Coordinates of C-alpha atoms in Angstrom, one line a residue:
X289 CA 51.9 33.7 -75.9
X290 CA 51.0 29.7 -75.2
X291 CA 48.9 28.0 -78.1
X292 CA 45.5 28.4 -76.5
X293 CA 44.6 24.6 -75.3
X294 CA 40.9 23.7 -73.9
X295 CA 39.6 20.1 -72.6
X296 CA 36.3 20.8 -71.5
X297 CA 36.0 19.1 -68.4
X298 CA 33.4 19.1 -65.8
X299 CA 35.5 19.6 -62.4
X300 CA 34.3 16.8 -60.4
X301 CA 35.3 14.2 -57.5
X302 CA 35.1 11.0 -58.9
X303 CA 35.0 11.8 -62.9
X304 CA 36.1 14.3 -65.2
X305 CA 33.0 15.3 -67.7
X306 CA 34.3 16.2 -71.3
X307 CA 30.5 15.9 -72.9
X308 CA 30.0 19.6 -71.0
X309 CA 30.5 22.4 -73.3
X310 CA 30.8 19.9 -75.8
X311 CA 28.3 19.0 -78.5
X312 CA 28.7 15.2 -78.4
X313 CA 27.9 12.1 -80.3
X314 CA 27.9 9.1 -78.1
X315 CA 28.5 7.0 -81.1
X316 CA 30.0 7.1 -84.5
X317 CA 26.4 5.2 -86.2
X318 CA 24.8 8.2 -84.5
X319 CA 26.8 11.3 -85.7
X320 CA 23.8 12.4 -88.2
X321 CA 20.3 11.1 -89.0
X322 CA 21.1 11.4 -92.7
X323 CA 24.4 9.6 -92.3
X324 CA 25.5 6.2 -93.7
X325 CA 28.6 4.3 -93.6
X326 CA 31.1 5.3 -96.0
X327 CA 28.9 8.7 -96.7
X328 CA 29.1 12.3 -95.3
X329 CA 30.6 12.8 -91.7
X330 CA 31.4 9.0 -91.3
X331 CA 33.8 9.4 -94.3
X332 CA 35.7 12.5 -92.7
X333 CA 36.7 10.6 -89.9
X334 CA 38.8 7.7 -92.0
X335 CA 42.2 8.8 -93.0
X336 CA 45.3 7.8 -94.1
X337 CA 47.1 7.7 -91.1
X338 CA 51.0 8.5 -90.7
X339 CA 53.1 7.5 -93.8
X340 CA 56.2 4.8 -93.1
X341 CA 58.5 7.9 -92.7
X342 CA 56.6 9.2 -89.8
X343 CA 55.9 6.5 -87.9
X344 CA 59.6 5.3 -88.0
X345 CA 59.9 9.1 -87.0
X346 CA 58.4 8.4 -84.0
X347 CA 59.5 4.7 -83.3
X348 CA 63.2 6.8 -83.6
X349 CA 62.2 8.9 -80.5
X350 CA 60.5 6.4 -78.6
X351 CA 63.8 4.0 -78.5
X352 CA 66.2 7.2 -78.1
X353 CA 64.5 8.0 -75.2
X354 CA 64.3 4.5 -73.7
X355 CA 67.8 3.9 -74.4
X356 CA 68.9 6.9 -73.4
X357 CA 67.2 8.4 -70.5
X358 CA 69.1 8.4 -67.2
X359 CA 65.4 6.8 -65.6
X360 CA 63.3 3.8 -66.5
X361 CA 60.7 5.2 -69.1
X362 CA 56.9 3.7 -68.8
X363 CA 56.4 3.2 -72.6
X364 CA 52.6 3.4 -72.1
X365 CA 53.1 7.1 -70.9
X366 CA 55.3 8.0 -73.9
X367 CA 52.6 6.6 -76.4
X368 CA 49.6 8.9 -74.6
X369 CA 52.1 11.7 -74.4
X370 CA 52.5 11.0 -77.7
X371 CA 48.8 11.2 -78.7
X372 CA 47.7 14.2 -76.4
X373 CA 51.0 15.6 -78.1
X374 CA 48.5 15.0 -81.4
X375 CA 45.6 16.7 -80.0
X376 CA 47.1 19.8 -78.7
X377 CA 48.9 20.4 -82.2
X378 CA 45.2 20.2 -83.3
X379 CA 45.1 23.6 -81.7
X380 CA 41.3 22.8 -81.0
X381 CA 39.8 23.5 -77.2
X382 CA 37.5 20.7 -78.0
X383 CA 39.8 17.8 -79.3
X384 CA 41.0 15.3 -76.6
X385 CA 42.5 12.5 -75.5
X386 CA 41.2 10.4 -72.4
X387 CA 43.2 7.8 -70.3
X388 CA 40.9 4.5 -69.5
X389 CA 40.3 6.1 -66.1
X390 CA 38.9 9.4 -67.4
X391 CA 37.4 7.7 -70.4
X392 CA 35.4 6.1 -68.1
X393 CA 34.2 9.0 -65.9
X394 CA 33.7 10.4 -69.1
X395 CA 30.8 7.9 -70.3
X396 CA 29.6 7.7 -66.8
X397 CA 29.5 11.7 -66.9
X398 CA 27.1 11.3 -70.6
X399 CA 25.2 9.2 -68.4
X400 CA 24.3 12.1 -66.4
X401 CA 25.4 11.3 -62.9
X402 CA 28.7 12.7 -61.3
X403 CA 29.9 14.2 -58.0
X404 CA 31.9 17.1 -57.7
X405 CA 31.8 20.9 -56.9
X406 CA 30.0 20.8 -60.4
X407 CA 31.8 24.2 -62.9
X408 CA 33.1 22.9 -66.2
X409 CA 36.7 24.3 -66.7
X410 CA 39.1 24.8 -69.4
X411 CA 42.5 25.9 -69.9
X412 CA 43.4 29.1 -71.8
X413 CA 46.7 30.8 -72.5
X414 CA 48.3 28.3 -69.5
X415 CA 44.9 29.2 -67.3
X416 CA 42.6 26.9 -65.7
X417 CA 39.4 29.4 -66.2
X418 CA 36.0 28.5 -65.3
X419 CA 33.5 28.2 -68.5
X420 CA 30.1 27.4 -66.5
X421 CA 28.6 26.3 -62.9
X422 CA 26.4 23.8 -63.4
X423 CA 23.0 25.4 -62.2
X424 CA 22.2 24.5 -58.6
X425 CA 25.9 23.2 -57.7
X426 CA 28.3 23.9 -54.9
X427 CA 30.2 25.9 -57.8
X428 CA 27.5 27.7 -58.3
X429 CA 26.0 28.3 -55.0
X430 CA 29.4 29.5 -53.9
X431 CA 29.6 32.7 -56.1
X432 CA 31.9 30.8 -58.8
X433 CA 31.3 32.6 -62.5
X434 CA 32.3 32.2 -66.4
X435 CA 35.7 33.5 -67.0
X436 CA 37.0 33.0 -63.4
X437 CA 40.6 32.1 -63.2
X438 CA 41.6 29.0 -60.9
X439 CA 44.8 30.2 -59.9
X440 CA 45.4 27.6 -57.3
X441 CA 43.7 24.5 -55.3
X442 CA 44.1 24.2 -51.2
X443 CA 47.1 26.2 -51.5
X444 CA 48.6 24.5 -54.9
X445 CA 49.5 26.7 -57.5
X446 CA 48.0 25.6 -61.1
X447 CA 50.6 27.4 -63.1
X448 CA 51.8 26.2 -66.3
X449 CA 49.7 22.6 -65.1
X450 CA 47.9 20.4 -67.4
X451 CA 44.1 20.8 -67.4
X452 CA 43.7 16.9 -66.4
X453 CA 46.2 17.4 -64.1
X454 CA 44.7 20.4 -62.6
X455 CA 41.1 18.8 -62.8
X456 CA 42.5 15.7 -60.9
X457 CA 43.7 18.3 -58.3
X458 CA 40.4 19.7 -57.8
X459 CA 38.8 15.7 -57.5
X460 CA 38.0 14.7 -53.8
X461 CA 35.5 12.8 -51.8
X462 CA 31.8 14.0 -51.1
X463 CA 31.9 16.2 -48.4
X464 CA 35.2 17.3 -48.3
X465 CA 36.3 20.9 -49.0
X466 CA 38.5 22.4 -51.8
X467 CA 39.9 26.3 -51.6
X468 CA 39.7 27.3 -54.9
X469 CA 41.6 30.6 -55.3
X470 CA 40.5 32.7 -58.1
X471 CA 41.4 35.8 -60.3
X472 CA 38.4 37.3 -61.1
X473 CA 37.9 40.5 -64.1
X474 CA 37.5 43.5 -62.4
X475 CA 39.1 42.6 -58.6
X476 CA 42.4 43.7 -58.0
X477 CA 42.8 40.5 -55.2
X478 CA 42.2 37.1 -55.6
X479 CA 39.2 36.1 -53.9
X480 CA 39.3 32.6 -52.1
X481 CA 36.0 30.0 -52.2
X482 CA 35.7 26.9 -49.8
X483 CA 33.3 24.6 -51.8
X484 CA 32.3 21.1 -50.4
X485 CA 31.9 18.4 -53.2
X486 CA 28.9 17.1 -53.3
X487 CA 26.5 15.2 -55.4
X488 CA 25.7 17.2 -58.6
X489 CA 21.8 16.5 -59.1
X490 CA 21.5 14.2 -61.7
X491 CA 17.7 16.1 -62.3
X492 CA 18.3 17.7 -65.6
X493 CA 15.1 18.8 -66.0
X494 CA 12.5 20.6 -63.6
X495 CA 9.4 22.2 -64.1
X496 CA 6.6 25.0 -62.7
X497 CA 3.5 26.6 -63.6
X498 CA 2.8 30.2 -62.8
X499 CA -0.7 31.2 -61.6
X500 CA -1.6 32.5 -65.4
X501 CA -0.5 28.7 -66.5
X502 CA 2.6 29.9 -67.7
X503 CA 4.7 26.9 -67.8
X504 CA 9.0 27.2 -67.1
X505 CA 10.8 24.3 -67.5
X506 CA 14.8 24.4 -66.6
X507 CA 17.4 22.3 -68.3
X508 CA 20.5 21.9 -66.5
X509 CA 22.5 20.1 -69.0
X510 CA 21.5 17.4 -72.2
X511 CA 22.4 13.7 -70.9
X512 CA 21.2 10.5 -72.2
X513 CA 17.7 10.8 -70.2
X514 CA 17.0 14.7 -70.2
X515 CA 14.9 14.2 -73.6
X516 CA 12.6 12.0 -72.1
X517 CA 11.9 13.9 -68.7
X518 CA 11.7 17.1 -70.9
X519 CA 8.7 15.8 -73.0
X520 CA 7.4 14.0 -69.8
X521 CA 7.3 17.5 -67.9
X522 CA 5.9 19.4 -71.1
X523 CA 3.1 16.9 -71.5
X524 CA 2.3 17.7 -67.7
X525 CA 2.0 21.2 -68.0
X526 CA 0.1 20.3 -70.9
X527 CA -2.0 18.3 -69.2
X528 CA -2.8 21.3 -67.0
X529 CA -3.8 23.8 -68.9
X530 CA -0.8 25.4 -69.8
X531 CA -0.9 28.6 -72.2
X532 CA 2.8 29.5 -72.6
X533 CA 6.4 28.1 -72.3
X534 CA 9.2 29.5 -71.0
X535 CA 13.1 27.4 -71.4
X536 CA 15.5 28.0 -69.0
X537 CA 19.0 27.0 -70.2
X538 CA 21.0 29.6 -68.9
X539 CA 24.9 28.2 -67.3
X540 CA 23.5 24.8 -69.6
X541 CA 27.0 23.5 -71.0
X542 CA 25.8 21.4 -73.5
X543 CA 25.3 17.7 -73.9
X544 CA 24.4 15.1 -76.4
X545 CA 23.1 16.2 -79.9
X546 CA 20.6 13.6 -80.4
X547 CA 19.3 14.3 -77.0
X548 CA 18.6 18.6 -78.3
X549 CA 17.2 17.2 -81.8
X550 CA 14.4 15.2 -80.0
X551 CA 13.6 18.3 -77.2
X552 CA 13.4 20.7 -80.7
X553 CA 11.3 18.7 -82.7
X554 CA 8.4 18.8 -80.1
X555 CA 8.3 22.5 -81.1
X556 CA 9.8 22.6 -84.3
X557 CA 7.0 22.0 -87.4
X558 CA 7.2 19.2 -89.4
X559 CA 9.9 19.9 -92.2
X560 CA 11.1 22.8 -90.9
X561 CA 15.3 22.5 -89.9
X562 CA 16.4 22.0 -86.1
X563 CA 20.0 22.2 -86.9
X564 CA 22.9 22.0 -89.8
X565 CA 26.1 19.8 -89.6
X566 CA 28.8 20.5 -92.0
X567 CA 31.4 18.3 -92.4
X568 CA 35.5 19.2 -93.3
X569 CA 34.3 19.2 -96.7
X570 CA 31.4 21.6 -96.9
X571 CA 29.1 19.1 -96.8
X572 CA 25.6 19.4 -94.7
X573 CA 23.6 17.2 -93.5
X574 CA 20.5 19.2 -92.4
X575 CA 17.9 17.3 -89.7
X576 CA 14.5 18.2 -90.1
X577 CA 11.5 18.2 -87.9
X578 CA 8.9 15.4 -87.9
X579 CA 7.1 17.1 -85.1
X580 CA 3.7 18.7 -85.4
X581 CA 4.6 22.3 -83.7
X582 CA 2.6 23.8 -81.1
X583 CA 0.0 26.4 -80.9
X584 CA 1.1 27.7 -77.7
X585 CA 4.1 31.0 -77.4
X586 CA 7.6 29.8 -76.4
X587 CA 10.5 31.6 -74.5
X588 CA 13.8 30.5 -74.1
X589 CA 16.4 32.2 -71.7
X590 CA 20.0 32.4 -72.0
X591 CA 22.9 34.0 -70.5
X592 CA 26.5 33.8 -71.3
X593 CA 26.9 29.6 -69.7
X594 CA 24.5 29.0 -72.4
X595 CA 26.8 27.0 -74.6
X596 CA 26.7 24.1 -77.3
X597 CA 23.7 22.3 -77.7
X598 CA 21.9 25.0 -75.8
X599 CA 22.2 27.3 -78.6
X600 CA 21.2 24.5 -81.0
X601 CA 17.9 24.5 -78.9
X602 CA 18.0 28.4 -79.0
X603 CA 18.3 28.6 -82.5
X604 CA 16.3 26.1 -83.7
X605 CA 13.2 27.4 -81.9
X606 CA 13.9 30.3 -82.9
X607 CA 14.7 30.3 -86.1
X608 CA 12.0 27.5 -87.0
X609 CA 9.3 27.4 -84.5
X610 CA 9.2 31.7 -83.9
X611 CA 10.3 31.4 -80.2
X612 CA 11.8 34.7 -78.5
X613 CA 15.1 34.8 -77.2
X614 CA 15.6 36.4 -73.4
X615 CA 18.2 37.1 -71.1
X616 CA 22.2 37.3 -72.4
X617 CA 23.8 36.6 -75.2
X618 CA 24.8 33.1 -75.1
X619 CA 28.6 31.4 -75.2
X620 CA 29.5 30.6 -78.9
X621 CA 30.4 27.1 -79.7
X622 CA 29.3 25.9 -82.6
X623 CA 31.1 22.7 -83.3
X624 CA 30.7 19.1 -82.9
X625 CA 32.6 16.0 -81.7
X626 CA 32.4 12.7 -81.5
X627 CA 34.3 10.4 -79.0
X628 CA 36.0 7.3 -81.0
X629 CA 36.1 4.0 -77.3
X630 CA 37.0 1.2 -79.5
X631 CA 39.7 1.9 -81.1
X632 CA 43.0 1.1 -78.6
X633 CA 41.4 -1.8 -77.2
X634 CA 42.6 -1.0 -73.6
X635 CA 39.9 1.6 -72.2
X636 CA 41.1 4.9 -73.4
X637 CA 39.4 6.9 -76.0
X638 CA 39.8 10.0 -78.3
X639 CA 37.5 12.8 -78.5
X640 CA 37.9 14.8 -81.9
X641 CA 35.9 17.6 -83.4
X642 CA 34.6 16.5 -86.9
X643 CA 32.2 19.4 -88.0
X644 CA 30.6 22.7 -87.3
X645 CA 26.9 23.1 -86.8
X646 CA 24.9 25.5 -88.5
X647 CA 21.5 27.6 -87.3
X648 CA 18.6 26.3 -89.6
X649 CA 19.2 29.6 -91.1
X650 CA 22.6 29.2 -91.7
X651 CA 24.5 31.2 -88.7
X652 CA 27.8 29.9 -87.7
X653 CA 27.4 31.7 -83.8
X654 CA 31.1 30.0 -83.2
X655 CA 33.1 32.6 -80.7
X656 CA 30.3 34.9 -81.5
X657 CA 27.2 33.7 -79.6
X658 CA 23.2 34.2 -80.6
X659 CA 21.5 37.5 -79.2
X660 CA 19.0 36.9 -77.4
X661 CA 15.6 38.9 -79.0
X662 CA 14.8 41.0 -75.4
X663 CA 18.3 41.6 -73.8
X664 CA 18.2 41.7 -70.1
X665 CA 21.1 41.3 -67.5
X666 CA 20.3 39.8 -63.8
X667 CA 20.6 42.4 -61.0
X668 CA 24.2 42.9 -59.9
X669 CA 24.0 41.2 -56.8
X670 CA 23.5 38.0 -58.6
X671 CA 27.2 38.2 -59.9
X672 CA 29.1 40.0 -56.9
X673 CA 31.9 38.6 -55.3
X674 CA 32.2 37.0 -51.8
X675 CA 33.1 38.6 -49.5
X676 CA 36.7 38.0 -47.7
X677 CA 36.0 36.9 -44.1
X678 CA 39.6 37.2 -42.9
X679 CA 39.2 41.2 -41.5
X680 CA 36.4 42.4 -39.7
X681 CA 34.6 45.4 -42.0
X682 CA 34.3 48.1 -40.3
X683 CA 32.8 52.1 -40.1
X684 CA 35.0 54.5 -42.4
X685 CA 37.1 51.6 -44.3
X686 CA 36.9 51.3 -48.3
X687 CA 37.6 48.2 -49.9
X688 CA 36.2 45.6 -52.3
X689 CA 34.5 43.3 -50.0
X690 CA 32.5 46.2 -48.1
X691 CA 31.6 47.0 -51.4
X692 CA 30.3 43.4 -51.9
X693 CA 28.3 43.8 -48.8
X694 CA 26.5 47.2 -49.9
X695 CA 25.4 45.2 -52.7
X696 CA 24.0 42.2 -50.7
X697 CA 22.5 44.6 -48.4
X698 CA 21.3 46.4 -51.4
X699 CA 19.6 43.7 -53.1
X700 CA 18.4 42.4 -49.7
X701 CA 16.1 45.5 -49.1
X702 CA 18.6 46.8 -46.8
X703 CA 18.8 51.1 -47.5
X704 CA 22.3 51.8 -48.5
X705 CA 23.0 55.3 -49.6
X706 CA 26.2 54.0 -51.7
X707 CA 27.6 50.7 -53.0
X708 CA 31.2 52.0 -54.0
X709 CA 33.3 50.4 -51.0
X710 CA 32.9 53.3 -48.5
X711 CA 32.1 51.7 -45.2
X712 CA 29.5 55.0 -44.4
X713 CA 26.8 55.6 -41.1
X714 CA 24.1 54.1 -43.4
X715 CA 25.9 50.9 -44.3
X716 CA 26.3 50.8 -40.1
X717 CA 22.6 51.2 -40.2
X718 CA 21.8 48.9 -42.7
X719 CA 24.2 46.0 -41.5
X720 CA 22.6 46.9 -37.4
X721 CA 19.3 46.3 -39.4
X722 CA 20.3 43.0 -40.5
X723 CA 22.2 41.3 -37.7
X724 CA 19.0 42.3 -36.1
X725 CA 16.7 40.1 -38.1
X726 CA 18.8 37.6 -38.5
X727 CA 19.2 37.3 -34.3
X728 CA 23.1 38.0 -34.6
X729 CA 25.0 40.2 -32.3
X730 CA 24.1 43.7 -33.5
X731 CA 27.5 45.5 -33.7
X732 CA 27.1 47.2 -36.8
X733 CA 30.3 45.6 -37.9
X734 CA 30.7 42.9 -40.4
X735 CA 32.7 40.1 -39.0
X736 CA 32.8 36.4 -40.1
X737 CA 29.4 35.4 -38.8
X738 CA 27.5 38.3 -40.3
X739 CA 29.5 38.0 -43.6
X740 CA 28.5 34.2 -44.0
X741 CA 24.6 35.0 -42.8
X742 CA 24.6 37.8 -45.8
X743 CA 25.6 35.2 -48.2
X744 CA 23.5 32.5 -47.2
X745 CA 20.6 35.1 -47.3
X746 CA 21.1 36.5 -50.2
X747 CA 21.2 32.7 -52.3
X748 CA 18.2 32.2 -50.8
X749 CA 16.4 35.2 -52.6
X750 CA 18.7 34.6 -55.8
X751 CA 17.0 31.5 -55.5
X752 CA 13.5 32.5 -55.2
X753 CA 11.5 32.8 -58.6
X754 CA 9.9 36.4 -57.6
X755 CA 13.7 38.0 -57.5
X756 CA 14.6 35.9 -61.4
X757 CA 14.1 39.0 -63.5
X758 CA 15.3 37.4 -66.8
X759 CA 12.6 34.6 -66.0
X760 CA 10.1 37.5 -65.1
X761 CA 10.6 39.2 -68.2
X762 CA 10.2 36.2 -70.1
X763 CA 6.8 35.3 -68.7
X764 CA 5.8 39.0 -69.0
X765 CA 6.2 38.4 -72.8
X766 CA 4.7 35.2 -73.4
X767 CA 1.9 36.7 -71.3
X768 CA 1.4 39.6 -73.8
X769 CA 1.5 37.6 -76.7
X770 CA -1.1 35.7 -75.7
X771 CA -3.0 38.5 -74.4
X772 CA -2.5 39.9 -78.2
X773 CA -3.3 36.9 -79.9
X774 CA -6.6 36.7 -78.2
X775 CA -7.2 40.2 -79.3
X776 CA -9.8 41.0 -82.3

């Protein structure tokens, strides 16, 4: 079996986002609050470097291959071959190396502004496998989902590629398409997806009130900004009245650690821990609140995209400020990195994990995830496939994709008697009953046109609040306990 090797890249057009899925420090001054130089993490990162045997080890190679090699040799690529050679023996899915050009997409990415069909990818066992769409991007809109293999890109295979490679593949300009052809768990074809890049929003943050002054605020992902427009929508809702507060950070990736300490301490009591950073050494440096806490009951919601410093946030509020956990269990990654710009002097930087983090409790939820308190799954049309529009879906055919229609229609409000594949009389009726409303020629067939329409239709209602039962179930809570506190 290959070493399992993971860059955790965000696929887009113009950059390649390595900060996704990763808990980052922008800086090595800001890799703890705690931290001085010389002291605690800082002093993990120095080292002795390669002893004189080694590095004439590898002068050795370098000249044997430029003397010997029947083709001109670029030295340059032989010295970054050499160091991602480094990072992969690191065995670590979070440890990379960036060429200037990606190093710089890669700050630009921290930023928080990209463009791209917006999923962040890695590559496992020789895969290129999807970890998380970003919420509200053409990935995501198109029906893409964690643990999705990329098996090839407009009709190139991604076998045995490099992830960077692979990712620069998937780049492009705004509006043009990429056919992304994936192995998905649980489909014995591989399912094709047209996505056209686009801008991914760089709104982190966005914000509602329910009628009962509920508030739900959704974070995307943590860049540089999201901690300010996170307390500027809180002290809105605030400022109208709100009662309760429910987090979205389901399919967040992750972000910036400084960014999650700053969003937790608005909720986290003074004194009380956010989070835990333990070095190679065993030694923590634990961040504690300065906040003041809230009166008010929190909810945060995850599902399995929930990665990095979205458990930090889950955790801490948890753990310290008595929040309750909805939705999914979340993704498990509980280390941290730190990417090191300065030190080549020509653009290119290295990314390197140099802890783990800790719950304020202790928990190490690496690989294994935090449970959320009220487990509830999404309604299975919010995960089923697209369907192939190739064939025309017919009366008395059984496949996968009519079977992906009986659960659109399903979820719709369309009457379907069976959602196993069967192409029955009541799927005719129920697919009649849509063409119908949707002014298409009522055949009771499904060809291309209806197939699209049933899509389109169903994001729409994904997309409508009313239909977001993991969001409904959270408010439902926060309700209660504030109808309990009240109580005598």
């Amino acid at each position: 079996m290959m070493r399992k090797r993971t860059v955790a890249l965000l696929v887009i057009a113009m950059m390649v986002l390595s900060s996704v899925l990763t808990l980052a420090f922008t800086s090595l001054p800001g890799i703890a609050r705690n931290a001085v130089n010389g002291q605690g993490l800082l002093a993990a990162l120095s080292g002795g470097g390669l002893s004189d045997q080694q590095q004439s080890k590898l002068s050795t190679a370098a000249k044997l291959i430029e003397s010997n090699y029947y083709q001109d040799v670029d030295s340059n690529k032989l010295v970054d071959g050499a160091i991602n050679g480094m990072m992969e023996a690191l065995g670590d899915p979070y440890s990379s190396y960036m060429a200037p050009e990606t190093a710089t997409q890669f700050s630009e990415s921290i930023a928080g502004s990209f463009t791209g069909i917006g999923a962040e990818v890695s590559q496992e066992d020789g895969n290129v496998v999807i970890v998380s769409p970003i919420k509200g991007s053409p990935a995501e809109k198109a029906g893409l989902r964690p643990k999705d293999i990329i098996v090839s890109i407009n009709g190139e295979s991604l076998a045995g590629v490099d992830l960077n490679d692979a990712v620069n593949k998937i780049r492009g300009k705004k509006g043009t398409t990429a056919t992304l052809e994936i192995k998905r768990s649980g489909s014995s074809n591989t399912l094709d997806f047209k996505i056209v890049r686009d801008d991914i929003d760089v709104e982190t943050v966005t914000s509602r009130m329910t009628d009962d002054k509920i508030g739900v605020i959704t974070v995307t992902q943590f860049s540089m900004n999201t901690a300010e427009r996170f307390d500027a929508e809180v002290k809105k809702l605030e400022g109208e009245g709100m009662k309760g507060l429910v987090i979205d950070v389901r399919n967040n990736p992750g972000g910036v650690l400084s960014v999650v300490i700053d969003m937790a301490e608005q909720f986290v009591p003074n004194g009380k821990l956010i989070v835990q950073v333990e070095d190679k050494a065993g030694k923590r440096d634990e961040t504690k609140s300065k906040g003041k806490g809230v009166k008010y009951p929190i909810a945060v919601v995850t599902n399995g995209g929930s990665a990095s410093a979205s458990e930090i946030l889950a955790g801490a509020l948890k753990q310290s400020a008595g929040a309750t956990l909805y939705g999914e269990t979340t993704y498990g990654k509980g280390t941290v990195q730190t990417s090191m710009d300065n030190i080549f002097n020509d653009g290119s930087l290295i990314k390197i994990t140099i802890a783990k983090w800790l719950t304020p409790n202790g928990d190490w939820i690496h690989k294994k995830g935090i449970k959320p308190d009220v487990k509830i799954a999404p309604p299975d049309y919010f995960t089923v496939t697209p369907i192939n529009k190739e064939k025309t879906l017919k009366y008395d055919m059984n496949n996968s994709d009519i079977k992906s229609a009986q659960i659109m229609l399903d979820g719709l409000g369309y009457t379907v008697d069976r959602k196993d594949g069967y192409f029955d009389r009541d799927t005719e009726t129920a697919v009649k009953s849509f063409q119908t409303k949707q002014k298409l020629k009522v055949t009771g067939a499904i060809d291309e046109k209806t197939a699209t329409a049933l899509e389109v239709a169903l994001v729409e209602h994904i997309q409508d609040p009313q239909y977001d039962v993991q969001i409904n179930k959270a408010i439902s809570g926060v309700e209660k306990q504030i109808s309990t506190t009240k109580t005598p």
